[in-house]
mmCIF file of C-alpha atoms and ligand atoms in Angstrom:
data_model
loop_
_atom_site.group_PDB
_atom_site.id
_atom_site.type_symbol
_atom_site.label_atom_id
_atom_site.label_comp_id
_atom_site.label_asym_id
_atom_site.label_seq_id
_atom_site.Cartn_x
_atom_site.Cartn_y
_atom_site.Cartn_z
ATOM 1 C CA MET A 1 -14.290 -9.381 15.828
ATOM 2 C CA LYS A 2 -12.590 -11.862 12.295
ATOM 3 C CA HIS A 3 -14.071 -13.168 9.749
ATOM 4 C CA HIS A 4 -13.334 -16.404 7.462
ATOM 5 C CA PRO A 5 -11.292 -14.643 3.952
ATOM 6 C CA ILE A 6 -12.835 -15.293 0.736
ATOM 7 C CA THR A 7 -10.146 -16.397 -0.878
ATOM 8 C CA TYR A 8 -10.591 -17.651 -5.357
ATOM 9 C CA ARG A 9 -8.004 -19.684 -6.474
ATOM 10 C CA GLU A 10 -7.615 -17.173 -10.156
ATOM 11 C CA ILE A 11 -10.001 -13.982 -10.399
ATOM 12 C CA ASP A 12 -10.113 -10.644 -12.784
ATOM 13 C CA SER A 13 -8.649 -8.903 -9.188
ATOM 14 C CA THR A 14 -9.011 -8.799 -5.717
ATOM 15 C CA ASN A 15 -10.326 -4.829 -5.214
ATOM 16 C CA GLY A 16 -12.777 -5.940 -8.788
ATOM 17 C CA GLU A 17 -14.140 -8.542 -6.922
ATOM 18 C CA ALA A 18 -14.564 -6.624 -3.621
ATOM 19 C CA SER A 19 -16.300 -3.697 -5.591
ATOM 20 C CA ARG A 20 -18.732 -6.641 -6.777
ATOM 21 C CA LEU A 21 -19.350 -7.917 -3.503
ATOM 22 C CA LEU A 22 -19.676 -3.995 -2.204
ATOM 23 C CA ARG A 23 -22.903 -4.127 -5.133
ATOM 24 C CA LYS A 24 -23.785 -6.345 -3.469
ATOM 25 C CA GLY A 25 -24.751 -6.241 -0.596
ATOM 26 C CA ARG A 26 -22.587 -4.985 2.459
ATOM 27 C CA LEU A 27 -19.437 -7.094 4.122
ATOM 28 C CA PRO A 28 -18.656 -7.186 7.600
ATOM 29 C CA GLU A 29 -16.287 -4.934 8.329
ATOM 30 C CA GLY A 30 -12.882 -6.096 8.305
ATOM 31 C CA GLN A 31 -13.534 -8.140 4.787
ATOM 32 C CA VAL A 32 -10.700 -10.751 3.854
ATOM 33 C CA ILE A 33 -10.886 -11.224 -0.460
ATOM 34 C CA ILE A 34 -6.942 -12.958 -1.175
ATOM 35 C CA ALA A 35 -6.542 -14.939 -4.881
ATOM 36 C CA ASP A 36 -3.771 -17.065 -5.391
ATOM 37 C CA TYR A 37 -3.961 -15.946 -9.025
ATOM 38 C CA GLN A 38 -5.341 -12.966 -10.457
ATOM 39 C CA SER A 39 -5.202 -13.301 -14.123
ATOM 40 C CA GLY A 40 -6.704 -8.703 -14.095
ATOM 41 C CA GLY A 41 -4.728 -6.919 -11.755
ATOM 42 C CA ARG A 42 -4.465 -3.995 -10.414
ATOM 43 C CA GLY A 43 -2.528 -1.018 -10.093
ATOM 44 C CA LEU A 44 -1.808 2.839 -9.272
ATOM 45 C CA GLY A 45 -3.179 4.022 -13.087
ATOM 46 C CA GLU A 46 -2.695 2.667 -15.817
ATOM 47 C CA HIS A 47 -0.551 -0.559 -14.623
ATOM 48 C CA ARG A 48 -1.336 -3.539 -14.681
ATOM 49 C CA TRP A 49 -0.313 -5.962 -10.986
ATOM 50 C CA LEU A 50 1.377 -9.460 -12.127
ATOM 51 C CA SER A 51 1.622 -12.111 -9.545
ATOM 52 C CA GLU A 52 3.384 -16.023 -10.107
ATOM 53 C CA PRO A 53 0.373 -17.833 -9.006
ATOM 54 C CA GLY A 54 0.263 -19.458 -5.467
ATOM 55 C CA LYS A 55 3.371 -17.341 -4.748
ATOM 56 C CA ASN A 56 2.858 -14.127 -3.425
ATOM 57 C CA ILE A 57 -0.565 -12.381 -0.951
ATOM 58 C CA LEU A 58 -2.855 -10.617 -3.387
ATOM 59 C CA MET A 59 -5.245 -9.678 -1.199
ATOM 60 C CA SER A 60 -7.946 -6.485 -0.196
ATOM 61 C CA TRP A 61 -9.894 -5.714 2.586
ATOM 62 C CA VAL A 62 -12.664 -4.193 2.799
ATOM 63 C CA VAL A 63 -12.984 -1.187 6.216
ATOM 64 C CA TYR A 64 -16.106 1.998 6.714
ATOM 65 C CA PRO A 65 -13.518 4.409 7.845
ATOM 66 C CA ALA A 66 -16.974 6.615 7.719
ATOM 67 C CA PHE A 67 -14.587 8.363 11.330
ATOM 68 C CA LEU A 68 -13.122 9.837 8.470
ATOM 69 C CA SER A 69 -13.450 12.727 6.149
ATOM 70 C CA VAL A 70 -13.389 13.262 2.036
ATOM 71 C CA SER A 71 -10.465 15.042 3.140
ATOM 72 C CA ASP A 72 -8.639 13.453 5.363
ATOM 73 C CA GLN A 73 -8.280 9.966 3.472
ATOM 74 C CA PHE A 74 -4.607 9.807 2.726
ATOM 75 C CA GLN A 75 -4.863 8.936 6.566
ATOM 76 C CA LEU A 76 -5.998 5.312 5.947
ATOM 77 C CA SER A 77 -3.148 4.987 3.476
ATOM 78 C CA LYS A 78 -0.817 6.595 6.235
ATOM 79 C CA ALA A 79 -2.000 4.027 8.788
ATOM 80 C CA VAL A 80 -2.558 0.908 5.804
ATOM 81 C CA SER A 81 1.553 1.508 4.735
ATOM 82 C CA LEU A 82 2.447 1.927 8.358
ATOM 83 C CA ALA A 83 0.645 -1.607 8.463
ATOM 84 C CA ILE A 84 2.268 -3.009 6.444
ATOM 85 C CA THR A 85 6.097 -2.308 7.217
ATOM 86 C CA ASP A 86 4.773 -3.289 10.888
ATOM 87 C CA PHE A 87 4.289 -6.198 9.798
ATOM 88 C CA LEU A 88 7.670 -6.730 7.534
ATOM 89 C CA SER A 89 9.731 -5.936 11.449
ATOM 90 C CA ARG A 90 8.740 -9.086 13.091
ATOM 91 C CA TYR A 91 10.676 -10.374 9.469
ATOM 92 C CA SER A 92 13.329 -8.903 10.070
ATOM 93 C CA LEU A 93 13.242 -6.243 7.765
ATOM 94 C CA ASP A 94 13.711 -2.794 6.936
ATOM 95 C CA ALA A 95 10.908 -1.636 5.014
ATOM 96 C CA ARG A 96 10.577 1.973 4.128
ATOM 97 C CA ILE A 97 7.473 3.937 2.695
ATOM 98 C CA LYS A 98 8.300 5.766 -0.949
ATOM 99 C CA TRP A 99 5.346 7.921 -1.845
ATOM 100 C CA PRO A 100 2.909 7.300 -2.122
ATOM 101 C CA ASN A 101 1.943 3.638 -1.905
ATOM 102 C CA ASP A 102 4.852 1.670 -1.841
ATOM 103 C CA ILE A 103 6.657 -0.209 0.683
ATOM 104 C CA LEU A 104 10.358 -0.968 -0.067
ATOM 105 C CA CYS A 105 13.847 -2.858 0.874
ATOM 106 C CA GLY A 106 16.629 -2.560 0.064
ATOM 107 C CA GLY A 107 15.561 0.556 -2.113
ATOM 108 C CA GLU A 108 13.291 -2.897 -4.207
ATOM 109 C CA LYS A 109 9.465 -2.804 -4.267
ATOM 110 C CA ILE A 110 7.909 -5.850 -1.490
ATOM 111 C CA CYS A 111 4.909 -4.319 -1.605
ATOM 112 C CA GLY A 112 2.382 -1.632 -3.902
ATOM 113 C CA ILE A 113 -1.035 -0.778 -2.461
ATOM 114 C CA LEU A 114 -4.043 0.392 -3.976
ATOM 115 C CA ILE A 115 -7.006 2.199 -2.252
ATOM 116 C CA GLU A 116 -10.137 2.758 -3.593
ATOM 117 C CA ASN A 117 -12.741 4.799 -1.368
ATOM 118 C CA SER A 118 -15.930 4.834 -1.675
ATOM 119 C CA VAL A 119 -17.496 8.801 -0.690
ATOM 120 C CA LEU A 120 -21.219 9.500 0.899
ATOM 121 C CA GLY A 121 -21.144 13.179 1.578
ATOM 122 C CA ILE A 122 -18.008 14.476 3.087
ATOM 123 C CA GLN A 123 -17.409 11.014 5.392
ATOM 124 C CA LEU A 124 -15.374 8.117 3.355
ATOM 125 C CA SER A 125 -17.641 5.331 3.743
ATOM 126 C CA HIS A 126 -16.265 1.995 2.300
ATOM 127 C CA SER A 127 -12.016 1.574 1.679
ATOM 128 C CA ILE A 128 -11.058 -1.706 -0.577
ATOM 129 C CA VAL A 129 -7.497 -2.144 1.305
ATOM 130 C CA GLY A 130 -6.127 -3.801 -1.861
ATOM 131 C CA ILE A 131 -1.837 -5.515 -1.302
ATOM 132 C CA GLY A 132 -0.210 -6.865 -3.904
ATOM 133 C CA LEU A 133 2.884 -8.301 -1.451
ATOM 134 C CA ASN A 134 5.986 -10.619 -2.502
ATOM 135 C CA VAL A 135 6.688 -13.152 -0.807
ATOM 136 C CA GLN A 136 8.223 -16.812 -2.274
ATOM 137 C CA GLN A 137 8.695 -15.125 -5.683
ATOM 138 C CA GLU A 138 11.789 -14.678 -6.618
ATOM 139 C CA ILE A 139 12.064 -13.410 -10.700
ATOM 140 C CA PHE A 140 10.485 -10.403 -11.039
ATOM 141 C CA PRO A 141 11.177 -10.473 -15.563
ATOM 142 C CA GLU A 142 8.200 -8.236 -16.624
ATOM 143 C CA PHE A 143 8.630 -5.629 -14.027
ATOM 144 C CA PRO A 144 9.526 -1.526 -14.887
ATOM 145 C CA TRP A 145 10.323 -1.065 -11.695
ATOM 146 C CA LYS A 146 13.550 -2.985 -9.657
ATOM 147 C CA ALA A 147 11.288 -5.079 -7.028
ATOM 148 C CA THR A 148 12.242 -8.593 -4.677
ATOM 149 C CA SER A 149 10.002 -10.956 -2.406
ATOM 150 C CA MET A 150 10.439 -12.016 1.941
ATOM 151 C CA ARG A 151 12.115 -14.990 0.316
ATOM 152 C CA LEU A 152 14.410 -12.792 -1.862
ATOM 153 C CA GLN A 153 15.314 -10.491 1.761
ATOM 154 C CA THR A 154 14.846 -13.287 4.293
ATOM 155 C CA GLY A 155 15.400 -16.872 3.202
ATOM 156 C CA LEU A 156 11.938 -17.101 4.281
ATOM 157 C CA SER A 157 9.694 -20.458 2.905
ATOM 158 C CA ASP A 158 6.522 -19.030 4.522
ATOM 159 C CA ALA A 159 3.142 -20.015 2.816
ATOM 160 C CA PRO A 160 1.159 -16.425 1.616
ATOM 161 C CA GLY A 161 -2.165 -17.602 3.128
ATOM 162 C CA VAL A 162 -0.359 -18.089 7.532
ATOM 163 C CA LEU A 163 0.359 -14.304 6.790
ATOM 164 C CA ALA A 164 -2.231 -12.729 5.163
ATOM 165 C CA ASP A 165 -4.013 -14.381 8.291
ATOM 166 C CA ARG A 166 -0.827 -12.273 10.320
ATOM 167 C CA LEU A 167 -1.165 -8.941 8.021
ATOM 168 C CA THR A 168 -5.001 -8.616 8.423
ATOM 169 C CA ASN A 169 -3.801 -8.455 12.196
ATOM 170 C CA ALA A 170 -1.354 -6.025 11.749
ATOM 171 C CA LEU A 171 -3.663 -4.110 9.204
ATOM 172 C CA GLN A 172 -6.594 -3.704 12.459
ATOM 173 C CA VAL A 173 -3.954 -3.016 14.659
ATOM 174 C CA ARG A 174 -3.099 0.474 13.096
ATOM 175 C CA TYR A 175 -6.708 1.034 11.613
ATOM 176 C CA ASP A 176 -7.961 1.203 14.969
ATOM 177 C CA GLN A 177 -5.362 3.214 16.651
ATOM 178 C CA LEU A 178 -5.922 5.333 13.494
ATOM 179 C CA ALA A 179 -9.701 5.322 14.518
ATOM 180 C CA ASP A 180 -9.727 5.553 18.627
ATOM 181 C CA THR A 181 -6.592 8.569 18.527
ATOM 182 C CA GLY A 182 -6.647 10.691 15.483
ATOM 183 C CA SER A 183 -3.914 10.674 13.627
ATOM 184 C CA GLY A 184 -0.891 11.840 15.455
ATOM 185 C CA ALA A 185 1.426 9.207 16.395
ATOM 186 C CA ILE A 186 0.569 7.302 12.384
ATOM 187 C CA SER A 187 1.857 10.130 10.995
ATOM 188 C CA ARG A 188 4.811 11.003 13.051
ATOM 189 C CA ALA A 189 5.718 6.616 13.160
ATOM 190 C CA TYR A 190 5.036 7.135 8.849
ATOM 191 C CA LEU A 191 7.636 10.193 8.498
ATOM 192 C CA GLU A 192 10.427 8.197 10.218
ATOM 193 C CA ARG A 193 9.623 5.046 8.268
ATOM 194 C CA LEU A 194 9.417 7.274 4.418
ATOM 195 C CA TYR A 195 12.345 6.579 2.219
ATOM 196 C CA ARG A 196 14.886 9.719 1.112
ATOM 197 C CA LYS A 197 13.178 11.148 3.910
ATOM 198 C CA ASP A 198 15.703 14.437 4.139
ATOM 199 C CA GLU A 199 18.369 13.468 2.004
ATOM 200 C CA LEU A 200 18.778 14.683 -2.027
ATOM 201 C CA SER A 201 16.233 13.070 -4.623
ATOM 202 C CA GLU A 202 16.035 13.624 -7.690
ATOM 203 C CA PHE A 203 13.070 13.926 -8.967
ATOM 204 C CA ALA A 204 10.918 14.387 -12.339
ATOM 205 C CA ASP A 205 8.498 17.144 -12.402
ATOM 206 C CA GLY A 206 6.573 16.827 -15.899
ATOM 207 C CA ASN A 207 9.531 17.406 -19.125
ATOM 208 C CA SER A 208 11.909 18.805 -16.218
ATOM 209 C CA ARG A 209 14.454 17.326 -13.406
ATOM 210 C CA PHE A 210 15.120 18.134 -10.344
ATOM 211 C CA THR A 211 16.535 17.740 -7.566
ATOM 212 C CA GLY A 212 15.326 18.280 -3.793
ATOM 213 C CA VAL A 213 14.886 16.874 -0.397
ATOM 214 C CA ILE A 214 11.387 15.327 0.714
ATOM 215 C CA ARG A 215 10.621 16.941 4.243
ATOM 216 C CA GLY A 216 7.207 15.428 5.268
ATOM 217 C CA VAL A 217 4.039 14.898 3.610
ATOM 218 C CA ASP A 218 1.006 17.068 4.416
ATOM 219 C CA GLU A 219 -2.580 16.250 6.594
ATOM 220 C CA ILE A 220 -3.609 16.151 2.222
ATOM 221 C CA GLY A 221 -1.272 13.302 1.071
ATOM 222 C CA GLN A 222 1.522 15.716 -0.744
ATOM 223 C CA ILE A 223 4.681 15.331 -0.785
ATOM 224 C CA GLN A 224 6.620 18.090 0.830
ATOM 225 C CA ILE A 225 10.151 19.283 -1.172
ATOM 226 C CA GLU A 226 12.664 21.234 -1.001
ATOM 227 C CA SER A 227 14.305 22.391 -3.395
ATOM 228 C CA GLY A 228 16.428 25.240 -3.085
ATOM 229 C CA SER A 229 14.948 28.263 -0.732
ATOM 230 C CA SER A 230 11.736 26.944 -1.562
ATOM 231 C CA THR A 231 9.610 23.254 -0.228
ATOM 232 C CA ARG A 232 6.753 23.190 -3.026
ATOM 233 C CA ASN A 233 3.925 20.111 -2.037
ATOM 234 C CA TYR A 234 3.492 17.498 -5.418
ATOM 235 C CA GLY A 235 0.115 15.588 -6.082
ATOM 236 C CA PHE A 236 0.959 11.716 -6.806
ATOM 237 C CA HIS A 237 0.062 12.998 -10.704
ATOM 238 C CA GLU A 238 3.190 15.690 -10.723
ATOM 239 C CA ILE A 239 5.819 14.066 -9.139
ATOM 240 C CA THR A 240 7.562 11.338 -9.490
ATOM 241 C CA MET A 241 10.776 9.887 -8.135
ATOM 242 C CA ILE A 242 13.763 9.216 -10.122
ATOM 243 C CA TYR A 243 15.122 6.341 -8.307
HETATM 244 C C1 LIG B 1 1.280 -0.857 -7.177
HETATM 245 O O1 LIG B 1 2.189 -0.842 -6.457
HETATM 246 O O2 LIG B 1 0.240 0.223 -8.007
HETATM 247 C C2 LIG B 1 -1.082 -1.090 -6.108
HETATM 248 C C3 LIG B 1 -0.617 -2.046 -6.443
HETATM 249 C C4 LIG B 1 -2.410 -3.010 -5.957
HETATM 250 C C5 LIG B 1 -1.473 -4.320 -6.119
HETATM 251 C C6 LIG B 1 -2.792 -5.102 -5.122
HETATM 252 S S1 LIG B 1 -2.969 -7.435 -5.216
HETATM 253 C C7 LIG B 1 -4.252 -7.072 -4.636
HETATM 254 C C8 LIG B 1 -5.396 -6.763 -5.559
HETATM 255 N N1 LIG B 1 -6.076 -6.417 -6.632
HETATM 256 C C9 LIG B 1 -5.889 -6.027 -7.230
HETATM 257 O O3 LIG B 1 -5.750 -5.770 -8.826
HETATM 258 N N2 LIG B 1 -4.556 -4.688 -7.200
HETATM 259 C C10 LIG B 1 -4.032 -4.941 -5.813
#
């Protein structure tokens, strides 16, 4: 069942607000919290998430994936990433998933994902799926990476709010697929859309740089990189791709 989104003109962070609301009581499965502007938008690690007011999708989607154990939590990230690329493909955008949490179009970042999970025993109890998708913004002055938007890629003029509803539908489809049939098909489709898979790329690992080829992502979400005669798995704190 679909619920009306909780909307804000301005909030510090939709993920932060979702977490505060969840502390007060249960939200319906699939509840969307959405804002025109975030004064303290959060990205992965220490990054901030900056977005011009009213231009982009800034939303958090709340789900209760009790069917996933803690060790399987990256499956949710795969389903979400894939759903975003499904959604973008409807606008003829050939989006790629840059491990672990970016969506790129034409090699530039169009969307960031910040999933915050809460755990009960060895199962996930709730997840706050934060999505920042660039829709109408055209200039990205303070960004430490190359950024793009749906408008820059396709000329589309649809409002972020309308698109957020369609994006939510796409999320629900992949989430239901994960819940109902497990991760097999999702993992295969994810690999097909993985940025620079099977291509020679440059990575930074601590203080050193090396070249290698991404071969896949394992069940716990580590990237598998072949370099020379060996293949090693890395967690997301251990490595960055130079691109
Ligand atoms: C990243 O690329 O580092 C992740 C960015 C995630 C940004 C979204 S915007 C909506 C939600 N609320 C936040 O504060 N962050 C996420």
